[in-house]
Coordinates of C-alpha atoms in Angstrom, one line a residue:
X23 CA 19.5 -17.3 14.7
X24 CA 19.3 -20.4 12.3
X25 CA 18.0 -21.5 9.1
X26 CA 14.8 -23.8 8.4
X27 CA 15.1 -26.5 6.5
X28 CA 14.0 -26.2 2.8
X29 CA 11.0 -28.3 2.0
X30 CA 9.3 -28.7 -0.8
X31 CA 6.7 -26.6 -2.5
X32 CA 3.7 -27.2 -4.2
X33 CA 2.1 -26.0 -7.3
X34 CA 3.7 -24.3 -10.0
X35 CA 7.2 -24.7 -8.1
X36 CA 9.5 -27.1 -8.9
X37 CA 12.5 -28.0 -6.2
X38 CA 16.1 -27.8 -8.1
X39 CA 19.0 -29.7 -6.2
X40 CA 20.6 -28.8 -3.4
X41 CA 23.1 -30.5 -0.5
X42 CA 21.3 -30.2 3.0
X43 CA 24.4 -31.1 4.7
X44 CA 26.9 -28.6 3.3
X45 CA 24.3 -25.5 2.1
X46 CA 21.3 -25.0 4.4
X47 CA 19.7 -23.4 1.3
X48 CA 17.3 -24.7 -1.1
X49 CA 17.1 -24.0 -5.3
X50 CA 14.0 -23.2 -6.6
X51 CA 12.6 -22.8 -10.1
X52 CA 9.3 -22.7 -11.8
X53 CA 7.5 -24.7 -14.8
X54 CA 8.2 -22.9 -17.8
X55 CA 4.4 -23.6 -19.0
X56 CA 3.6 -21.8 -16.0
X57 CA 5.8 -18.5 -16.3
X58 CA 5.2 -18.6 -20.4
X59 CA 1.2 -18.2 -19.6
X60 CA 1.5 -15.6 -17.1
X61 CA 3.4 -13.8 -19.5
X62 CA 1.2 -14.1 -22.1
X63 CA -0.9 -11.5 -20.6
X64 CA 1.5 -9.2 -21.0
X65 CA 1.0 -6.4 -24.1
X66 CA 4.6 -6.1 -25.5
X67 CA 6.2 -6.8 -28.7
X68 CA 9.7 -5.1 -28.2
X69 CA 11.3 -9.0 -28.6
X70 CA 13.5 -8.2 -25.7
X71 CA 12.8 -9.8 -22.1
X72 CA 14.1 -9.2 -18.8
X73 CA 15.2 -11.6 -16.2
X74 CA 13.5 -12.1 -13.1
X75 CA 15.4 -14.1 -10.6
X76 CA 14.5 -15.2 -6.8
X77 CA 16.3 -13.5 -3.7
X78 CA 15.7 -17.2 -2.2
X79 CA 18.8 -18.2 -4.2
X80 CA 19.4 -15.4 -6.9
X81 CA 18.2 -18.2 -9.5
X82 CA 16.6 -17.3 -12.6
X83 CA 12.5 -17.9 -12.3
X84 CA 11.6 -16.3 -15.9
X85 CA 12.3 -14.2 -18.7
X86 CA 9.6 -10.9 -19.3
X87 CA 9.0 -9.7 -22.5
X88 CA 9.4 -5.8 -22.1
X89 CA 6.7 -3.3 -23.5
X90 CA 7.3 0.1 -25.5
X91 CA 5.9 3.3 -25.8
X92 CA 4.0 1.9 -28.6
X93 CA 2.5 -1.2 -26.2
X94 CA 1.3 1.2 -23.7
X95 CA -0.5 3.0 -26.0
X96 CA -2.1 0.2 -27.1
X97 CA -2.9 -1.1 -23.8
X98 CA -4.6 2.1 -22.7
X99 CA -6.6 1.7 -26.6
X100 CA -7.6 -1.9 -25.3
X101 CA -8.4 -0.3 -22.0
X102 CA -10.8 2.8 -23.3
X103 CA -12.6 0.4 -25.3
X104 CA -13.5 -1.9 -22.4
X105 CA -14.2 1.1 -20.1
X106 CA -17.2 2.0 -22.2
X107 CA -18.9 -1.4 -21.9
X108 CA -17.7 -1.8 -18.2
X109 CA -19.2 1.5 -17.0
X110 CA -22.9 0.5 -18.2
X111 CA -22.5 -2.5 -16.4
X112 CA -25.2 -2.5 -13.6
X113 CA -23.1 -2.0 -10.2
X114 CA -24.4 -5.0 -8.6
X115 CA -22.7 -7.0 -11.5
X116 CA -19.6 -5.0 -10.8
X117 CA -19.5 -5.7 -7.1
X118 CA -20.7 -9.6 -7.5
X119 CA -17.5 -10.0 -9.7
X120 CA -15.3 -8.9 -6.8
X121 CA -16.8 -11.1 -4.3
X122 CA -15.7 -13.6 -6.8
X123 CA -12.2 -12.5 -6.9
X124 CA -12.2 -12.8 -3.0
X125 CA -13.5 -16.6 -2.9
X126 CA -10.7 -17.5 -5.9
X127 CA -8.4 -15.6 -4.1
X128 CA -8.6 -17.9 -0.6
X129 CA -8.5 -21.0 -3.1
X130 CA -5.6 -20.3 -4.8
X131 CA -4.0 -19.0 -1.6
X132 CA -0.8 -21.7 -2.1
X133 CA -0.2 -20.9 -5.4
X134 CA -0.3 -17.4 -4.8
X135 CA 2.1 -17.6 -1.8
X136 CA 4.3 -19.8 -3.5
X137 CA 4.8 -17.2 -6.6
X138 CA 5.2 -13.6 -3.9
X139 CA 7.9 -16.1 -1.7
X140 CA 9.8 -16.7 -5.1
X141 CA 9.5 -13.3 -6.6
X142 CA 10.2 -11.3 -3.3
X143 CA 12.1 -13.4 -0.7
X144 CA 9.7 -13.0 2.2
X145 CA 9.0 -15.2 5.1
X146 CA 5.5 -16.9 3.8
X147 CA 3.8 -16.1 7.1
X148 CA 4.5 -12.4 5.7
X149 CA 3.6 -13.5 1.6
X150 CA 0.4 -14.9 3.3
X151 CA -0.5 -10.9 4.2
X152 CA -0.9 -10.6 1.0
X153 CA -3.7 -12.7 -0.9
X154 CA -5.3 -11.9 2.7
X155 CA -5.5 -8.2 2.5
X156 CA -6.7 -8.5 -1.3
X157 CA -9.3 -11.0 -0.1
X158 CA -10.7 -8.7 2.1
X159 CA -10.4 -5.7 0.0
X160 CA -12.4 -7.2 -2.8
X161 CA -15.0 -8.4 0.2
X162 CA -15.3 -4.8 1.3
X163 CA -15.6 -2.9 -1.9
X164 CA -18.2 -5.9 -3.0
X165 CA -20.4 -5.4 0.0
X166 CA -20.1 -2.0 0.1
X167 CA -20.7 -0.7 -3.4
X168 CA -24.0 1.3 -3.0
X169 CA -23.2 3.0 0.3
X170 CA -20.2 4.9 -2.0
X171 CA -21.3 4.7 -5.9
X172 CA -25.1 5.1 -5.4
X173 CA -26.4 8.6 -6.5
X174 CA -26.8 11.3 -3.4
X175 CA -29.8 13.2 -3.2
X176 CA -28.5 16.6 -1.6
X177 CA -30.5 20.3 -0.4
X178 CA -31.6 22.3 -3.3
X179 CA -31.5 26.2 -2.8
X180 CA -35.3 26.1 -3.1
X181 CA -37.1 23.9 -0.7
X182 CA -39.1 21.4 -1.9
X183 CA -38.9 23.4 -5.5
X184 CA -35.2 22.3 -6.1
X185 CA -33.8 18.9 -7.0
X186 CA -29.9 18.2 -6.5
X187 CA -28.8 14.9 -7.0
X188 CA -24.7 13.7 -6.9
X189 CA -24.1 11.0 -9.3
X190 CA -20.0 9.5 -9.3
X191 CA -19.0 9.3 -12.4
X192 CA -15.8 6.8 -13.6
X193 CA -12.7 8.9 -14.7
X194 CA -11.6 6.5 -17.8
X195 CA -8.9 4.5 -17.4
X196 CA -6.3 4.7 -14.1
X197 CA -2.6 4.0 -14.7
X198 CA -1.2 1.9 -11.6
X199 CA 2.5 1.9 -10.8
X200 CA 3.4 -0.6 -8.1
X201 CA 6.2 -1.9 -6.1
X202 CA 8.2 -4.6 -5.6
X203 CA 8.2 -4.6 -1.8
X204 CA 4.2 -6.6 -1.8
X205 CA 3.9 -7.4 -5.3
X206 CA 0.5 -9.1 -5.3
X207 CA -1.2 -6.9 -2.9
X208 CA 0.1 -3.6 -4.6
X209 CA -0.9 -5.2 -8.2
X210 CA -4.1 -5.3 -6.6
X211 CA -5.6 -3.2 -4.2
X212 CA -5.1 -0.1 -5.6
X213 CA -7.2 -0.9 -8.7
X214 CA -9.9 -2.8 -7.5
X215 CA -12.2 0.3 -6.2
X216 CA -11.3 1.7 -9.6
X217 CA -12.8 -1.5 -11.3
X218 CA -15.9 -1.1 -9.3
X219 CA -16.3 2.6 -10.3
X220 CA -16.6 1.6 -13.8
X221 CA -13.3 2.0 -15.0
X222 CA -10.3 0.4 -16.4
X223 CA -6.9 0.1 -15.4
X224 CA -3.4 -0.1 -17.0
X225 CA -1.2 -1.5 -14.3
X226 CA 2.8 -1.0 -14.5
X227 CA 4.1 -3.5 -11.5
X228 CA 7.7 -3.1 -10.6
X229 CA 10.2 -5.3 -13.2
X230 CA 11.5 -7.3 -10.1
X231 CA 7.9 -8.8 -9.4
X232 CA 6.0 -9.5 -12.6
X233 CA 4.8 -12.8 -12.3
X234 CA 3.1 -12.2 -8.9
X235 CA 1.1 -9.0 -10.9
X236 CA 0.5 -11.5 -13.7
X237 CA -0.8 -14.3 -11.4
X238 CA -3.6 -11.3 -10.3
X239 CA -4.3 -10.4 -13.8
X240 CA -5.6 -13.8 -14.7
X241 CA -7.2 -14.1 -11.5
X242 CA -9.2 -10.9 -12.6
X243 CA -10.3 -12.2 -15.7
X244 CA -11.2 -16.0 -13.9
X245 CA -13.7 -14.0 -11.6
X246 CA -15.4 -12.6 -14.5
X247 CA -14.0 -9.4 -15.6
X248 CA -13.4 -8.7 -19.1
X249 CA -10.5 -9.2 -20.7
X250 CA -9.4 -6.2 -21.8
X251 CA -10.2 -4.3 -18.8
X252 CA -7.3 -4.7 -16.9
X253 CA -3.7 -4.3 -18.9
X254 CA -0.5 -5.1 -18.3
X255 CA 2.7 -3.3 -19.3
X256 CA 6.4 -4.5 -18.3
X257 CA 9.4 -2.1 -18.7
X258 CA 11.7 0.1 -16.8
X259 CA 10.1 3.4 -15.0
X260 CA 11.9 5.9 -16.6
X261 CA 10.8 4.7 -19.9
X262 CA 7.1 3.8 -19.8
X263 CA 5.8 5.2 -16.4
X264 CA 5.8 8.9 -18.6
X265 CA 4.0 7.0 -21.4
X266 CA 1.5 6.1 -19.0
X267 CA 1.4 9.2 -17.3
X268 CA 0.9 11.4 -20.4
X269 CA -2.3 8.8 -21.4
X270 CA -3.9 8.0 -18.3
X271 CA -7.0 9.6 -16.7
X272 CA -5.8 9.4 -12.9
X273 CA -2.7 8.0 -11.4
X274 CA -2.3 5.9 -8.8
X275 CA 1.4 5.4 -7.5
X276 CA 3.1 3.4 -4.7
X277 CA 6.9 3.9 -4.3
X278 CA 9.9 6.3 -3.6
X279 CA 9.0 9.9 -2.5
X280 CA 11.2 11.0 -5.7
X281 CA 9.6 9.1 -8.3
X282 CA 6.0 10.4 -6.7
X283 CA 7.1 14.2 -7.3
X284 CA 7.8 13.6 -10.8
X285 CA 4.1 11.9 -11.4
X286 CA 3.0 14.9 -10.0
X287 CA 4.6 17.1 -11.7
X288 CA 3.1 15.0 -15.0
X289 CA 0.0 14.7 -13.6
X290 CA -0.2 18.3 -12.9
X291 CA 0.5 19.2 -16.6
X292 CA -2.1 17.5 -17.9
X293 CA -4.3 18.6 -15.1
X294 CA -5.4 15.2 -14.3
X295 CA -5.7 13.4 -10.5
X296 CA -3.2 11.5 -8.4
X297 CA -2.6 9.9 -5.3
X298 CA 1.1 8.5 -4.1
X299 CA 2.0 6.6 -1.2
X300 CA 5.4 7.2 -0.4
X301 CA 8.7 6.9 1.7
X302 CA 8.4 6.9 5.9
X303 CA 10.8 7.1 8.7
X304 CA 8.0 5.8 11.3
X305 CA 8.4 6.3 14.5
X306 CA 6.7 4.1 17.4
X307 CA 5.9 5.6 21.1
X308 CA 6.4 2.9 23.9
X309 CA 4.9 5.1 26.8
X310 CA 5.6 4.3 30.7
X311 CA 2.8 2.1 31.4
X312 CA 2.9 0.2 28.1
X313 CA 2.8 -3.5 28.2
X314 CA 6.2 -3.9 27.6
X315 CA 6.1 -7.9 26.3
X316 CA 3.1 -6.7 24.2
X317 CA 5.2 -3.7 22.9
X318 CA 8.5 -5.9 22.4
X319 CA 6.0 -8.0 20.8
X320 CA 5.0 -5.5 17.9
X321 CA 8.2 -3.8 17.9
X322 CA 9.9 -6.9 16.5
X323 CA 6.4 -7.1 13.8
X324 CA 6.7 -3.4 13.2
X325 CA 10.7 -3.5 12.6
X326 CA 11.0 -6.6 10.6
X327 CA 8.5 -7.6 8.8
X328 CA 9.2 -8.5 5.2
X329 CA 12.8 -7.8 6.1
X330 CA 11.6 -4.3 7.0
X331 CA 11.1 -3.5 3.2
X332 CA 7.2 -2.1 4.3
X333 CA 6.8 1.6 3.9
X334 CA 4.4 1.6 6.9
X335 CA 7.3 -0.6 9.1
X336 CA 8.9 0.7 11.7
X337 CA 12.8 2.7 11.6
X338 CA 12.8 4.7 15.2
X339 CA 11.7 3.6 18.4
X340 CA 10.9 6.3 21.0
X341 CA 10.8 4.8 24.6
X342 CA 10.0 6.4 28.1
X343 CA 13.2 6.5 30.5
X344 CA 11.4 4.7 33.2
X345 CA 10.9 1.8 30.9
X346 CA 13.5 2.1 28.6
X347 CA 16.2 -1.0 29.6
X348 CA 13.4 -3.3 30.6
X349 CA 11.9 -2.7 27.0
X350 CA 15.7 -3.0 25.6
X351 CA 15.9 -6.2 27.1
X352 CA 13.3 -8.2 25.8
X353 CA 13.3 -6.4 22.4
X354 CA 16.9 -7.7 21.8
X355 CA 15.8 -11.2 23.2
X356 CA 13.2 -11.4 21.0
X357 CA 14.8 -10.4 18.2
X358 CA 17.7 -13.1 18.8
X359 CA 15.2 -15.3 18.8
X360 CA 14.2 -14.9 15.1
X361 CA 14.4 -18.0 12.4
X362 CA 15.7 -16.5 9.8
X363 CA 15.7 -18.8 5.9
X364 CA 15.8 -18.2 2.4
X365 CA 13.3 -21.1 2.1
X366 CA 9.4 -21.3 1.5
X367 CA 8.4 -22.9 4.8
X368 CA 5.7 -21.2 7.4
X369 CA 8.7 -21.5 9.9
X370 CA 10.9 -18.3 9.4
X371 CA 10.3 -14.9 10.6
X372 CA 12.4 -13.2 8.4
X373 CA 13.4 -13.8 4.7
X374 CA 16.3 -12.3 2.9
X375 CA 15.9 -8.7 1.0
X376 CA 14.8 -8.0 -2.8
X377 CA 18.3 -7.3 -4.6
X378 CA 22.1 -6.5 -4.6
X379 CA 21.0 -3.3 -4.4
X380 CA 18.7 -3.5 -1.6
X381 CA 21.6 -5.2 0.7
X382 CA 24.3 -2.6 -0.5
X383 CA 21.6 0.0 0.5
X384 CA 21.2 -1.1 4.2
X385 CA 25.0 -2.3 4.9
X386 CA 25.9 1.3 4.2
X387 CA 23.4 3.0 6.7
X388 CA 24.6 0.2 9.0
X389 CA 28.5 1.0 8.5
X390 CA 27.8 4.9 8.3
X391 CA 26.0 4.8 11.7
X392 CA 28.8 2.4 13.4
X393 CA 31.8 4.7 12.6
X394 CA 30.1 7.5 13.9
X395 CA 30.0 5.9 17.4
X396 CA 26.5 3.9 17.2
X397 CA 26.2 0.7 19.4
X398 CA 24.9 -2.5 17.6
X399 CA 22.2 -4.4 20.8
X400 CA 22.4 -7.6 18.0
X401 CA 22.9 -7.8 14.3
X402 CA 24.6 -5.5 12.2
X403 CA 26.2 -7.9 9.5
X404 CA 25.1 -9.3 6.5
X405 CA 24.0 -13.3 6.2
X406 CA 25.6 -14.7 3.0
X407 CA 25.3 -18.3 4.4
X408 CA 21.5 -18.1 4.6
X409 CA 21.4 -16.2 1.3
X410 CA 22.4 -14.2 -1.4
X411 CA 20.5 -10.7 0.1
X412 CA 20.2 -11.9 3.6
X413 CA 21.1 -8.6 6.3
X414 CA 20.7 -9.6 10.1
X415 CA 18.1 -8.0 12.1
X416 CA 19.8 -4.9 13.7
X417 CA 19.1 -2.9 16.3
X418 CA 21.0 0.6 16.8
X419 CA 21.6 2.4 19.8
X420 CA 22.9 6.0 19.9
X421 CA 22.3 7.1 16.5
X422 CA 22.8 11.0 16.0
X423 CA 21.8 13.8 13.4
X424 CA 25.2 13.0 11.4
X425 CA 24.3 9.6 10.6
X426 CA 22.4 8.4 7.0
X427 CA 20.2 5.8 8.9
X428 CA 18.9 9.2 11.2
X429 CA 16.6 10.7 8.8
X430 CA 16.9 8.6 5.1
X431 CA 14.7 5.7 4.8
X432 CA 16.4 2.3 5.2
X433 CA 13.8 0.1 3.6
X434 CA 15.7 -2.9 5.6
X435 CA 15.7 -4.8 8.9
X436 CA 17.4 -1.8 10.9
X437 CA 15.9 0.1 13.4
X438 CA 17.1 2.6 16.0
X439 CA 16.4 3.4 19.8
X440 CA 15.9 6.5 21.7
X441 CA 15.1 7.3 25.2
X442 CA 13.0 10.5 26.1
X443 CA 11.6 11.6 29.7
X444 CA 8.4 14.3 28.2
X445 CA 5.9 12.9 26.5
X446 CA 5.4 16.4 24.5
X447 CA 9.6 15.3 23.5
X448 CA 8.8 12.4 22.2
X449 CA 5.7 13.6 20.1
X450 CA 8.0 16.4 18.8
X451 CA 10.4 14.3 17.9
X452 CA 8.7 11.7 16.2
X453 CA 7.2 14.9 14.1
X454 CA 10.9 15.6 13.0
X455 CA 11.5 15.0 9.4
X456 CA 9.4 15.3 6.2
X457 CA 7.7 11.8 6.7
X458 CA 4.4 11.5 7.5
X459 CA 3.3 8.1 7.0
X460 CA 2.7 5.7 10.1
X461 CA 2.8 5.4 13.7
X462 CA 2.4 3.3 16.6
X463 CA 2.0 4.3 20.1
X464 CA 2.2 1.3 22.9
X465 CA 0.0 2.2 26.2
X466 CA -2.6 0.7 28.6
X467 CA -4.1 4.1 28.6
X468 CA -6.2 3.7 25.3
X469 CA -7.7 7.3 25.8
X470 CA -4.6 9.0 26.4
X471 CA -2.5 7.4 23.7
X472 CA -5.6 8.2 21.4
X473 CA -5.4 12.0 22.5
X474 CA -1.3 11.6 22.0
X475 CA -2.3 10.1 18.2
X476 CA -4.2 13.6 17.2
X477 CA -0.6 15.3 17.2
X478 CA 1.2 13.2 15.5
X479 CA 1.6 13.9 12.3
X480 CA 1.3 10.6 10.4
X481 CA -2.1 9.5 8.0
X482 CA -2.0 6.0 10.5
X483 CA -1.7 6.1 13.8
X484 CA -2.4 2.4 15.3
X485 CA -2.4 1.9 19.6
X486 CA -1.0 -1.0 20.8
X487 CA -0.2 -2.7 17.4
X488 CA 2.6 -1.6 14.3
X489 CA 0.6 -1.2 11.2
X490 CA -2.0 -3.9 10.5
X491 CA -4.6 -2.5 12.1
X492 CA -4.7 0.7 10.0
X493 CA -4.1 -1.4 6.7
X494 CA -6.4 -4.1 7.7
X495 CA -9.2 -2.1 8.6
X496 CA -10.9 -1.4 5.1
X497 CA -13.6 0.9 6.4
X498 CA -10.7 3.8 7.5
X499 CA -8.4 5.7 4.8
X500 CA -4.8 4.9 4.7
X501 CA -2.3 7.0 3.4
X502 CA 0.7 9.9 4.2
X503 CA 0.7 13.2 5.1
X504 CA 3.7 15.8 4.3
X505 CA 6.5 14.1 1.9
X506 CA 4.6 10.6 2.1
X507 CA 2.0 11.2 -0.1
X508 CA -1.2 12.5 -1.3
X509 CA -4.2 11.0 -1.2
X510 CA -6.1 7.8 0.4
X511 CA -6.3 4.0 -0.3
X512 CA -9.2 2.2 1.6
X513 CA -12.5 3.0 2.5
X514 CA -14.6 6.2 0.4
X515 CA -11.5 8.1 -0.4
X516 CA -10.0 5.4 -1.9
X517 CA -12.6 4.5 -4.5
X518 CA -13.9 8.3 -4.6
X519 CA -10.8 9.4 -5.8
X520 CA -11.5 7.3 -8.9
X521 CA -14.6 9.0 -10.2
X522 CA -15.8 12.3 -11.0
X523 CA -18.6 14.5 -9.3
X524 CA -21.4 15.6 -11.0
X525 CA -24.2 17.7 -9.7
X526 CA -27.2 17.4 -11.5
X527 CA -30.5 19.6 -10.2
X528 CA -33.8 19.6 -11.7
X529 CA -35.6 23.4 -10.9
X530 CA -39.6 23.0 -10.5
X531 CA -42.4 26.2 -11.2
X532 CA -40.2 28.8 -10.4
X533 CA -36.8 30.2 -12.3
X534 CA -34.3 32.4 -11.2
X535 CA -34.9 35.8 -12.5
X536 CA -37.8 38.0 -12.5
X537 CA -41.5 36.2 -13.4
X538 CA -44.8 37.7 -12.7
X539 CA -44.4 41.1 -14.0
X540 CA -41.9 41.7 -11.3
X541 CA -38.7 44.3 -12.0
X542 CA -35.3 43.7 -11.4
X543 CA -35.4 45.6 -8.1
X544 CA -38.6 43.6 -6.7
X545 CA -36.9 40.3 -7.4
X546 CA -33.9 41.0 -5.5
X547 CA -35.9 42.2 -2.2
X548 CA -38.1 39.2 -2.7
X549 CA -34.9 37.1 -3.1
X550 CA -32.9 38.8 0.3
X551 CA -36.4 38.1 1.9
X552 CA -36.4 34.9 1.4
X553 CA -32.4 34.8 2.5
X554 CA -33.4 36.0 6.4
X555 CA -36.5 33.5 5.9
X556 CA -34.4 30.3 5.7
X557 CA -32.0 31.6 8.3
X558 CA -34.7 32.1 10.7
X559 CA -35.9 28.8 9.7
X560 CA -32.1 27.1 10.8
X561 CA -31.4 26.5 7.2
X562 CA -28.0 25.3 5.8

């Protein structure tokens, strides 16, 4: 494994010093002009800040002002204000500023990639994910505004007598709690179906990734939305993510499957919506007559990507006996082959992790499962040369019940193997656990792994690919089942879940009660008449 060479960014980044010959790592800071107006966006007047510093080199990139109880609430007064206005905008206004958003978003593309690299450490071929899944988010929910906002006429009880329209209606304003792990895209997606619906948002990104969040706040308001609409608040979870809970009309939240029980439990008191992505211990099938350089292929994607810090990534690896060494093989060799850097160049596959905490995190799973007899096939050590956070790719062999890395999410570049003979094993297994968000199943039997999908229980199941897919494809719903999560991102269910239904029906010449001099009694025979008449007739 090596290290790229650092070169040198563009815009807002500034290179710092650094000796190529004795430290193959590069120092990065950025413009102070820049990071001062990003900030400005923020709404927080506590006078303290926080320090954000970059994994790349564990230098300081900027100082955030941090919000208080009293700045949230007067985001979400900012916010209600907006919402008003925003909700009698026509939808076609709505939907052109999001189409917008996706043609500044491919011009800014650098920039943007520069600012995730920085803030999160990721290999840039990973950052680029990023602006590109927002990009085609915004193009989606743009193009596709009627088919899920417009009004739906639907059978009244009365043929032809009875009226029943559906209209959507915007909730208010949506809190949005997002992580670190894809800072721009998770600032991002989440809200932009709730723009469309008509309402506002008050977004709480994670303190580690701020600017990126920032950088997509003014990108907002450059593509035409107004101002106020979108908030941003900066502080630790534990002390404003209740203040936005206990304001907020719907919560959206991406993170730990702890944090998401205690927004439900909030959310649930004030009887108000929520949907939470949460933790996964995904499993991935490679089935007897997989390709197996396709499924080495994706297995190296679906393990170690973004340093594996992807709830939809990959932790266990199921794979049929008959295949299983030849599959071995060229998953190590591949994995070998990884450039690994703490640089900003297109040319590494893997970047370092987030934080201290992060790297403590995974070298313990790593060292639990190792003295309880599991076999390291390559990795297993951290990188301090390359930098700061940097943890190997590692692939385990032989790890049991007893160990932490068996059932606990990693959240790092470690994944483990298992052989299995029965297909209906492997399924079952995979199933083991509370986990529940993604799966991969490699096969050149389309139909069969497709029938092998419907039992496992996961919200994505993608065939012959890790994750992207599933995420990619805007039209489908993404999201967990069991312990990770509740409700959907993407397609209806992830801009439905942002509105409220209302029924509205419109009753023509007759009513329902007695008319014409009829009784009580007369009414209801006419009434249970008219009952076997519309059965008869095939009526719903």
């Amino acid at each position: 494994m090596s290290a790229q060479n650092p070169a040198s960014p563009g815009g807002p980044v500034v290179e710092g010093p650094h000796d190529p010959e004795h430290d193959p790592r590069a120092s990065y800071a950025l413009e102070p002009e820049y990071t001062a107006a990003l900030t400005r966006r923020l709404v927080a007047t506590s006078g303290t800040t926080a320090e954000v510093r970059s994994p790349l080199d564990d230098a300081p990139l900027a100082h955030v002002p941090q919000s208080t109880e009293g700045d949230v609430a007067d985001a979400f007064a900012r916010a209600r204000k907006a919402q008003l206005a925003w909700s009698r905008t026509r939808l076609d206004e709505r939907a052109a500023a999001l189409l917008r958003l996706h043609d500044l978003i491919l011009e800014r593309q650098e920039e943007i990639i520069d600012l995730i690299v920085l803030e999160s450490g990721k290999a840039r071929k990973h950052a680029f994910d990023e602006p590109l899944h927002v990009a085609l988010t915004a193009r989606y929910y743009g193009r596709t505004a009627h088919q899920h906002l417009d009004s739906e006429r639907k059978s009244g009880v009365v043929p032809g007598l009875t009226r029943v329209e559906v209209n959507r209606v915007p909730k208010g304003v949506v809190g949005i709690i997002s992580p670190w792990n894809y800072p721009f895209t998770m600032a991002l997606c989440d809200g932009l179906p709730a723009l469309l619906a008509g309402n506002a948002v008050v977004a709480k990104p994670d303190a580690q990734t701020m600017l990126s969040a920032l950088l997509a706040a003014e990108l907002l308001e450059q593509a035409g939305f107004p101002k106020d609409l979108w908030q941003v608040v900066a502080g630790p979870g534990p002390e404003i993510g209740g203040a936005i809970v206990a304001r907020a009309d719907y919560v959206c939240f991406t993170g730990s499957t702890a944090t998401g029980r205690l927004i439900a439990k909030g959310c649930a008191e004030r009887l108000i919506g929520c949907s939470l992505e949460l933790g996964g211990k995904n499993p991935l099938l490679v089935l007897r007559d997989a390709d197996l350089e396709k499924a080495a292929e994706g297995a190296v994607r679906a393990s170690f990507s973004n340093s594996g810090q992807l709830c939809v990534s990959m932790e266990r690896i199921f794979v049929a006996d008959q295949v299983y060494d030849r599959f071995v093989e060229r998953f190590v060799a591949r994995t070998q082959a990884m450039t690994l850097g703490a640089t900003m160049d297109w040319g590494n596959d893997m970047g370092p992790l987030i934080s201290q905490q992060q790297l403590d995190t995974v070298t313990a799973h790593v060292e639990d499962a190792v003295a309880k007899g599991a076999r390291v096939l390559t990795g297993g050590k951290a990188r301090p040369d390359l930098g700061p956070y940097f943890f190997e790719p590692t692939i385990l062999e032989g790890v049991t019940p007893d160990m932490t890395c068996f059932g606990k999410e990693t959240f790092g570049p470690v994944v483990s193997l298992y052989r299995f003979q029965d297909e209906a094993d492997a399924v079952a297994r995979a199933n083991d656990g509370q986990y529940g968000l993604n799966a991969s199943i490699y096969s050149q039997d389309g139909d069969r792994a497709r029938a092998i999908a419907r039992f496992i229980k996961c919200g994505t199941v993608n065939i012959n690919e890790a994750f992207a897919a599933t995420f990619a494809s805007l039209d489908a719903p993404m999201g967990g089942m069991r312990e990770s999560g509740m409700g959907r991102r993407q397609g209806s269910e992830g801009i439905l879940r942002y509105t409220e239904t209302q029924s509205v029906a419109t009753q023509r010449l007759i009513r329902f009660s007695p008319q014409f001099g009829m009784s009580d009694e007369t009414y209801a025979k006419v009434m249970t008449a008219n009952l076997r008449l519309m059965k008869k007739l095939g009526r719903a």
